[in-house]
Amino acid sequence: MAYHLACVVDDAASRVTRVVRGRDLASSTATQCRIQRLLGLPEPVYRHHLLLLEPQGGKLAKLHGSVGAQALRRHYRAEALCGLLAQAA
């Protein structure tokens, strides 16, 4: 619960208005929205997207050693990467 409280307070202090997350974090969003309402803080607009999966079926994440955004930027222009991701989803 402390993590959710910290996220909510940090987002409010940073004036975050939009949050994009994977669908695996939708339940966390519900918890954070409740905390925002209880504290009278503004609620960002949330969007939960499909997860991109690795060939083995795990989610694409730095935690699992997946390629990071900086490495992708060295090899793809933003428009090309966006197209590849849209095609993969």
N, CA and C atoms as an extended XYZ file, in Angstrom:
267
Properties=species:S:1:pos:R:3:atomname:S:1:resname:S:1:resid:I:1 pbc="F F F"
N         0.813       -1.186        0.000 N   MET     1
C         0.000        0.000        0.000 CA  MET     1
C         0.863        1.259        0.000 C   MET     1
N         2.023        1.200        0.649 N   ALA     2
C         2.906        2.366        0.702 CA  ALA     2
C         3.367        2.756       -0.699 C   ALA     2
N         3.600        1.752       -1.557 N   TYR     3
C         4.013        2.032       -2.938 CA  TYR     3
C         2.935        2.836       -3.656 C   TYR     3
N         1.691        2.425       -3.526 N   HIS     4
C         0.584        3.117       -4.194 CA  HIS     4
C         0.431        4.548       -3.683 C   HIS     4
N         0.568        4.717       -2.376 N   LEU     5
C         0.490        6.054       -1.798 CA  LEU     5
C         1.614        6.937       -2.357 C   LEU     5
N         2.816        6.399       -2.418 N   ALA     6
C         3.948        7.159       -2.953 CA  ALA     6
C         3.720        7.538       -4.409 C   ALA     6
N         3.204        6.614       -5.206 N   CYS     7
C         2.919        6.905       -6.626 CA  CYS     7
C         1.898        8.028       -6.764 C   CYS     7
N         0.844        7.951       -5.978 N   VAL     8
C        -0.230        8.943       -6.039 CA  VAL     8
C         0.292       10.335       -5.654 C   VAL     8
N         1.027       10.391       -4.574 N   VAL     9
C         1.554       11.679       -4.112 CA  VAL     9
C         2.563       12.233       -5.114 C   VAL     9
N         3.430       11.378       -5.640 N   ASP    10
C         4.424       11.808       -6.623 CA  ASP    10
C         3.756       12.287       -7.907 C   ASP    10
N         2.761       11.544       -8.391 N   ASP    11
C         2.047       11.961       -9.608 CA  ASP    11
C         1.381       13.323       -9.414 C   ASP    11
N         0.756       13.529       -8.249 N   ALA    12
C         0.093       14.812       -7.978 CA  ALA    12
C         1.119       15.943       -7.905 C   ALA    12
N         2.233       15.699       -7.220 N   ALA    13
C         3.275       16.725       -7.090 CA  ALA    13
C         3.900       17.059       -8.442 C   ALA    13
N         3.973       16.058       -9.316 N   SER    14
C         4.556       16.247      -10.646 CA  SER    14
C         3.535       16.719      -11.675 C   SER    14
N         2.301       16.871      -11.235 N   ARG    15
C         1.193       17.292      -12.103 CA  ARG    15
C         0.998       16.357      -13.309 C   ARG    15
N         1.101       15.075      -13.046 N   VAL    16
C         0.874       14.069      -14.089 CA  VAL    16
C        -0.601       14.092      -14.458 C   VAL    16
N        -0.888       14.158      -15.762 N   THR    17
C        -2.286       14.178      -16.217 CA  THR    17
C        -2.661       12.939      -17.020 C   THR    17
N        -1.662       12.211      -17.516 N   ARG    18
C        -1.930       11.001      -18.306 CA  ARG    18
C        -0.946        9.912      -17.909 C   ARG    18
N        -1.474        8.689      -17.768 N   VAL    19
C        -0.643        7.539      -17.420 CA  VAL    19
C        -0.981        6.417      -18.385 C   VAL    19
N         0.037        5.832      -19.001 N   VAL    20
C        -0.139        4.690      -19.902 CA  VAL    20
C         0.582        3.508      -19.279 C   VAL    20
N        -0.152        2.425      -19.109 N   ARG    21
C         0.383        1.224      -18.475 CA  ARG    21
C        -0.093       -0.012      -19.209 C   ARG    21
N         0.567       -1.106      -18.921 N   GLY    22
C         0.109       -2.390      -19.425 CA  GLY    22
C        -1.119       -2.854      -18.665 C   GLY    22
N        -1.889       -3.714      -19.293 N   ARG    23
C        -3.121       -4.212      -18.652 CA  ARG    23
C        -2.852       -4.997      -17.381 C   ARG    23
N        -1.628       -5.475      -17.239 N   ASP    24
C        -1.303       -6.223      -16.023 CA  ASP    24
C        -1.303       -5.333      -14.780 C   ASP    24
N        -1.333       -4.011      -14.956 N   LEU    25
C        -1.321       -3.086      -13.821 CA  LEU    25
C        -2.674       -2.420      -13.574 C   LEU    25
N        -3.719       -2.911      -14.219 N   ALA    26
C        -5.047       -2.301      -14.066 CA  ALA    26
C        -5.529       -2.335      -12.617 C   ALA    26
N        -5.255       -3.411      -11.904 N   SER    27
C        -5.717       -3.475      -10.513 CA  SER    27
C        -4.985       -2.451       -9.645 C   SER    27
N        -3.726       -2.170       -9.955 N   SER    28
C        -2.990       -1.127       -9.230 CA  SER    28
C        -3.609        0.237       -9.478 C   SER    28
N        -4.076        0.451      -10.682 N   THR    29
C        -4.694        1.730      -11.036 CA  THR    29
C        -5.946        1.960      -10.202 C   THR    29
N        -6.747        0.934      -10.034 N   ALA    30
C        -7.970        1.066       -9.226 CA  ALA    30
C        -7.623        1.463       -7.792 C   ALA    30
N        -6.600        0.872       -7.237 N   THR    31
C        -6.164        1.204       -5.882 CA  THR    31
C        -5.693        2.653       -5.810 C   THR    31
N        -4.912        3.068       -6.800 N   GLN    32
C        -4.391        4.432       -6.803 CA  GLN    32
C        -5.504        5.464       -6.992 C   GLN    32
N        -6.485        5.157       -7.815 N   CYS    33
C        -7.620        6.070       -7.998 CA  CYS    33
C        -8.382        6.253       -6.685 C   CYS    33
N        -8.540        5.186       -5.950 N   ARG    34
C        -9.235        5.268       -4.658 CA  ARG    34
C        -8.460        6.176       -3.697 C   ARG    34
N        -7.146        6.005       -3.659 N   ILE    35
C        -6.311        6.843       -2.784 CA  ILE    35
C        -6.399        8.302       -3.217 C   ILE    35
N        -6.374        8.551       -4.519 N   GLN    36
C        -6.487        9.933       -5.021 CA  GLN    36
C        -7.787       10.567       -4.556 C   GLN    36
N        -8.876        9.821       -4.646 N   ARG    37
C       -10.176       10.359       -4.216 CA  ARG    37
C       -10.185       10.638       -2.716 C   ARG    37
N        -9.637        9.714       -1.940 N   LEU    38
C        -9.604        9.889       -0.484 CA  LEU    38
C        -8.784       11.110       -0.071 C   LEU    38
N        -7.715       11.392       -0.820 N   LEU    39
C        -6.849       12.528       -0.497 CA  LEU    39
C        -7.268       13.817       -1.204 C   LEU    39
N        -8.299       13.733       -2.050 N   GLY    40
C        -8.748       14.908       -2.782 CA  GLY    40
C        -7.757       15.365       -3.841 C   GLY    40
N        -7.002       14.430       -4.395 N   LEU    41
C        -6.007       14.748       -5.422 CA  LEU    41
C        -6.594       14.543       -6.814 C   LEU    41
N        -6.063       15.257       -7.802 N   PRO    42
C        -6.565       15.068       -9.164 CA  PRO    42
C        -6.254       13.666       -9.678 C   PRO    42
N        -7.174       13.140      -10.487 N   GLU    43
C        -7.004       11.816      -11.082 CA  GLU    43
C        -6.511       11.954      -12.509 C   GLU    43
N        -5.351       11.393      -12.822 N   PRO    44
C        -4.907       11.412      -14.216 CA  PRO    44
C        -5.839       10.560      -15.080 C   PRO    44
N        -5.739       10.724      -16.366 N   VAL    45
C        -6.438        9.850      -17.309 CA  VAL    45
C        -5.545        8.628      -17.501 C   VAL    45
N        -6.109        7.456      -17.349 N   TYR    46
C        -5.336        6.214      -17.469 CA  TYR    46
C        -5.701        5.483      -18.754 C   TYR    46
N        -4.703        4.846      -19.341 N   ARG    47
C        -4.921        3.961      -20.482 CA  ARG    47
C        -4.108        2.706      -20.232 C   ARG    47
N        -4.739        1.567      -20.409 N   HIS    48
C        -4.060        0.282      -20.232 CA  HIS    48
C        -3.998       -0.423      -21.587 C   HIS    48
N        -2.799       -0.721      -22.019 N   HIS    49
C        -2.595       -1.318      -23.338 CA  HIS    49
C        -2.312       -2.809      -23.228 C   HIS    49
N        -2.435       -3.474      -24.359 N   LEU    50
C        -2.062       -4.881      -24.431 CA  LEU    50
C        -0.574       -4.996      -24.142 C   LEU    50
N        -0.165       -6.114      -23.608 N   LEU    51
C         1.248       -6.336      -23.343 CA  LEU    51
C         1.913       -6.956      -24.557 C   LEU    51
N         3.111       -6.497      -24.831 N   LEU    52
C         3.914       -7.141      -25.857 CA  LEU    52
C         4.661       -8.285      -25.186 C   LEU    52
N         4.615       -9.437      -25.792 N   LEU    53
C         5.223      -10.616      -25.196 CA  LEU    53
C         6.454      -11.052      -25.984 C   LEU    53
N         7.397      -11.627      -25.276 N   GLU    54
C         8.574      -12.203      -25.906 CA  GLU    54
C         8.183      -13.534      -26.543 C   GLU    54
N         9.013      -14.050      -27.431 N   PRO    55
C         8.685      -15.337      -28.071 CA  PRO    55
C         8.392      -16.465      -27.076 C   PRO    55
N         9.017      -16.411      -25.888 N   GLN    56
C         8.782      -17.452      -24.879 CA  GLN    56
C         7.478      -17.245      -24.116 C   GLN    56
N         6.808      -16.115      -24.364 N   GLY    57
C         5.523      -15.852      -23.724 CA  GLY    57
C         5.587      -14.921      -22.534 C   GLY    57
N         6.780      -14.582      -22.055 N   GLY    58
C         6.910      -13.641      -20.938 CA  GLY    58
C         6.700      -12.216      -21.413 C   GLY    58
N         6.347      -11.328      -20.472 N   LYS    59
C         6.131       -9.951      -20.884 CA  LYS    59
C         7.459       -9.273      -21.184 C   LYS    59
N         7.420       -8.358      -22.116 N   LEU    60
C         8.585       -7.602      -22.523 CA  LEU    60
C         8.900       -6.615      -21.404 C   LEU    60
N         9.977       -6.848      -20.661 N   ALA    61
C        10.288       -6.005      -19.513 CA  ALA    61
C        11.787       -5.990      -19.242 C   ALA    61
N        12.280       -4.844      -18.788 N   LYS    62
C        13.699       -4.737      -18.427 CA  LYS    62
C        14.051       -5.744      -17.341 C   LYS    62
N        13.109       -5.976      -16.445 N   LEU    63
C        13.327       -6.902      -15.338 CA  LEU    63
C        13.745       -8.277      -15.843 C   LEU    63
N        13.235       -8.669      -17.002 N   HIS    64
C        13.532       -9.977      -17.576 CA  HIS    64
C        14.661       -9.926      -18.600 C   HIS    64
N        15.356       -8.799      -18.691 N   GLY    65
C        16.478       -8.687      -19.619 CA  GLY    65
C        16.082       -8.323      -21.031 C   GLY    65
N        14.890       -7.812      -21.227 N   SER    66
C        14.449       -7.408      -22.558 CA  SER    66
C        15.224       -6.175      -23.016 C   SER    66
N        15.202       -5.945      -24.298 N   VAL    67
C        15.891       -4.795      -24.877 CA  VAL    67
C        15.233       -3.513      -24.379 C   VAL    67
N        16.041       -2.557      -23.964 N   GLY    68
C        15.535       -1.299      -23.439 CA  GLY    68
C        15.238       -0.279      -24.521 C   GLY    68
N        14.570        0.783      -24.129 N   ALA    69
C        14.166        1.836      -25.066 CA  ALA    69
C        15.364        2.501      -25.729 C   ALA    69
N        16.448        2.736      -24.991 N   GLN    70
C        17.611        3.393      -25.583 CA  GLN    70
C        18.234        2.549      -26.692 C   GLN    70
N        18.296        1.249      -26.487 N   ALA    71
C        18.838        0.361      -27.521 CA  ALA    71
C        17.936        0.384      -28.753 C   ALA    71
N        16.626        0.386      -28.548 N   LEU    72
C        15.700        0.442      -29.674 CA  LEU    72
C        15.852        1.749      -30.442 C   LEU    72
N        16.042        2.860      -29.725 N   ARG    73
C        16.196        4.162      -30.383 CA  ARG    73
C        17.431        4.209      -31.277 C   ARG    73
N        18.457        3.453      -30.935 N   ARG    74
C        19.672        3.431      -31.766 CA  ARG    74
C        19.439        2.730      -33.097 C   ARG    74
N        18.430        1.869      -33.147 N   HIS    75
C        18.197        1.060      -34.353 CA  HIS    75
C        16.952        1.446      -35.144 C   HIS    75
N        16.019        2.150      -34.516 N   TYR    76
C        14.755        2.486      -35.186 CA  TYR    76
C        14.399        3.949      -34.977 C   TYR    76
N        13.872        4.562      -36.008 N   ARG    77
C        13.247        5.876      -35.850 CA  ARG    77
C        11.921        5.659      -35.125 C   ARG    77
N        11.433        6.690      -34.462 N   ALA    78
C        10.200        6.571      -33.669 CA  ALA    78
C         9.034        6.058      -34.508 C   ALA    78
N         8.890        6.585      -35.733 N   GLU    79
C         7.766        6.180      -36.585 CA  GLU    79
C         7.872        4.702      -36.967 C   GLU    79
N         9.067        4.246      -37.256 N   ALA    80
C         9.262        2.846      -37.650 CA  ALA    80
C         8.987        1.917      -36.467 C   ALA    80
N         9.460        2.301      -35.290 N   LEU    81
C         9.237        1.476      -34.103 CA  LEU    81
C         7.742        1.421      -33.765 C   LEU    81
N         7.074        2.542      -33.874 N   CYS    82
C         5.640        2.579      -33.606 CA  CYS    82
C         4.902        1.626      -34.559 C   CYS    82
N         5.288        1.634      -35.820 N   GLY    83
C         4.678        0.741      -36.796 CA  GLY    83
C         4.928       -0.720      -36.468 C   GLY    83
N         6.140       -1.049      -36.071 N   LEU    84
C         6.469       -2.439      -35.696 CA  LEU    84
C         5.663       -2.885      -34.471 C   LEU    84
N         5.549       -2.001      -33.505 N   LEU    85
C         4.790       -2.350      -32.304 CA  LEU    85
C         3.304       -2.506      -32.611 C   LEU    85
N         2.771       -1.658      -33.460 N   ALA    86
C         1.369       -1.761      -33.837 CA  ALA    86
C         1.103       -3.070      -34.575 C   ALA    86
N         2.045       -3.457      -35.412 N   GLN    87
C         1.896       -4.704      -36.164 CA  GLN    87
C         1.988       -5.912      -35.241 C   GLN    87
N         2.804       -5.827      -34.198 N   ALA    88
C         2.994       -6.944      -33.289 CA  ALA    88
C         1.802       -7.161      -32.364 C   ALA    88
N         1.049       -6.097      -32.104 N   ALA    89
C        -0.051       -6.186      -31.129 CA  ALA    89
C        -1.259       -6.834      -31.654 C   ALA    89
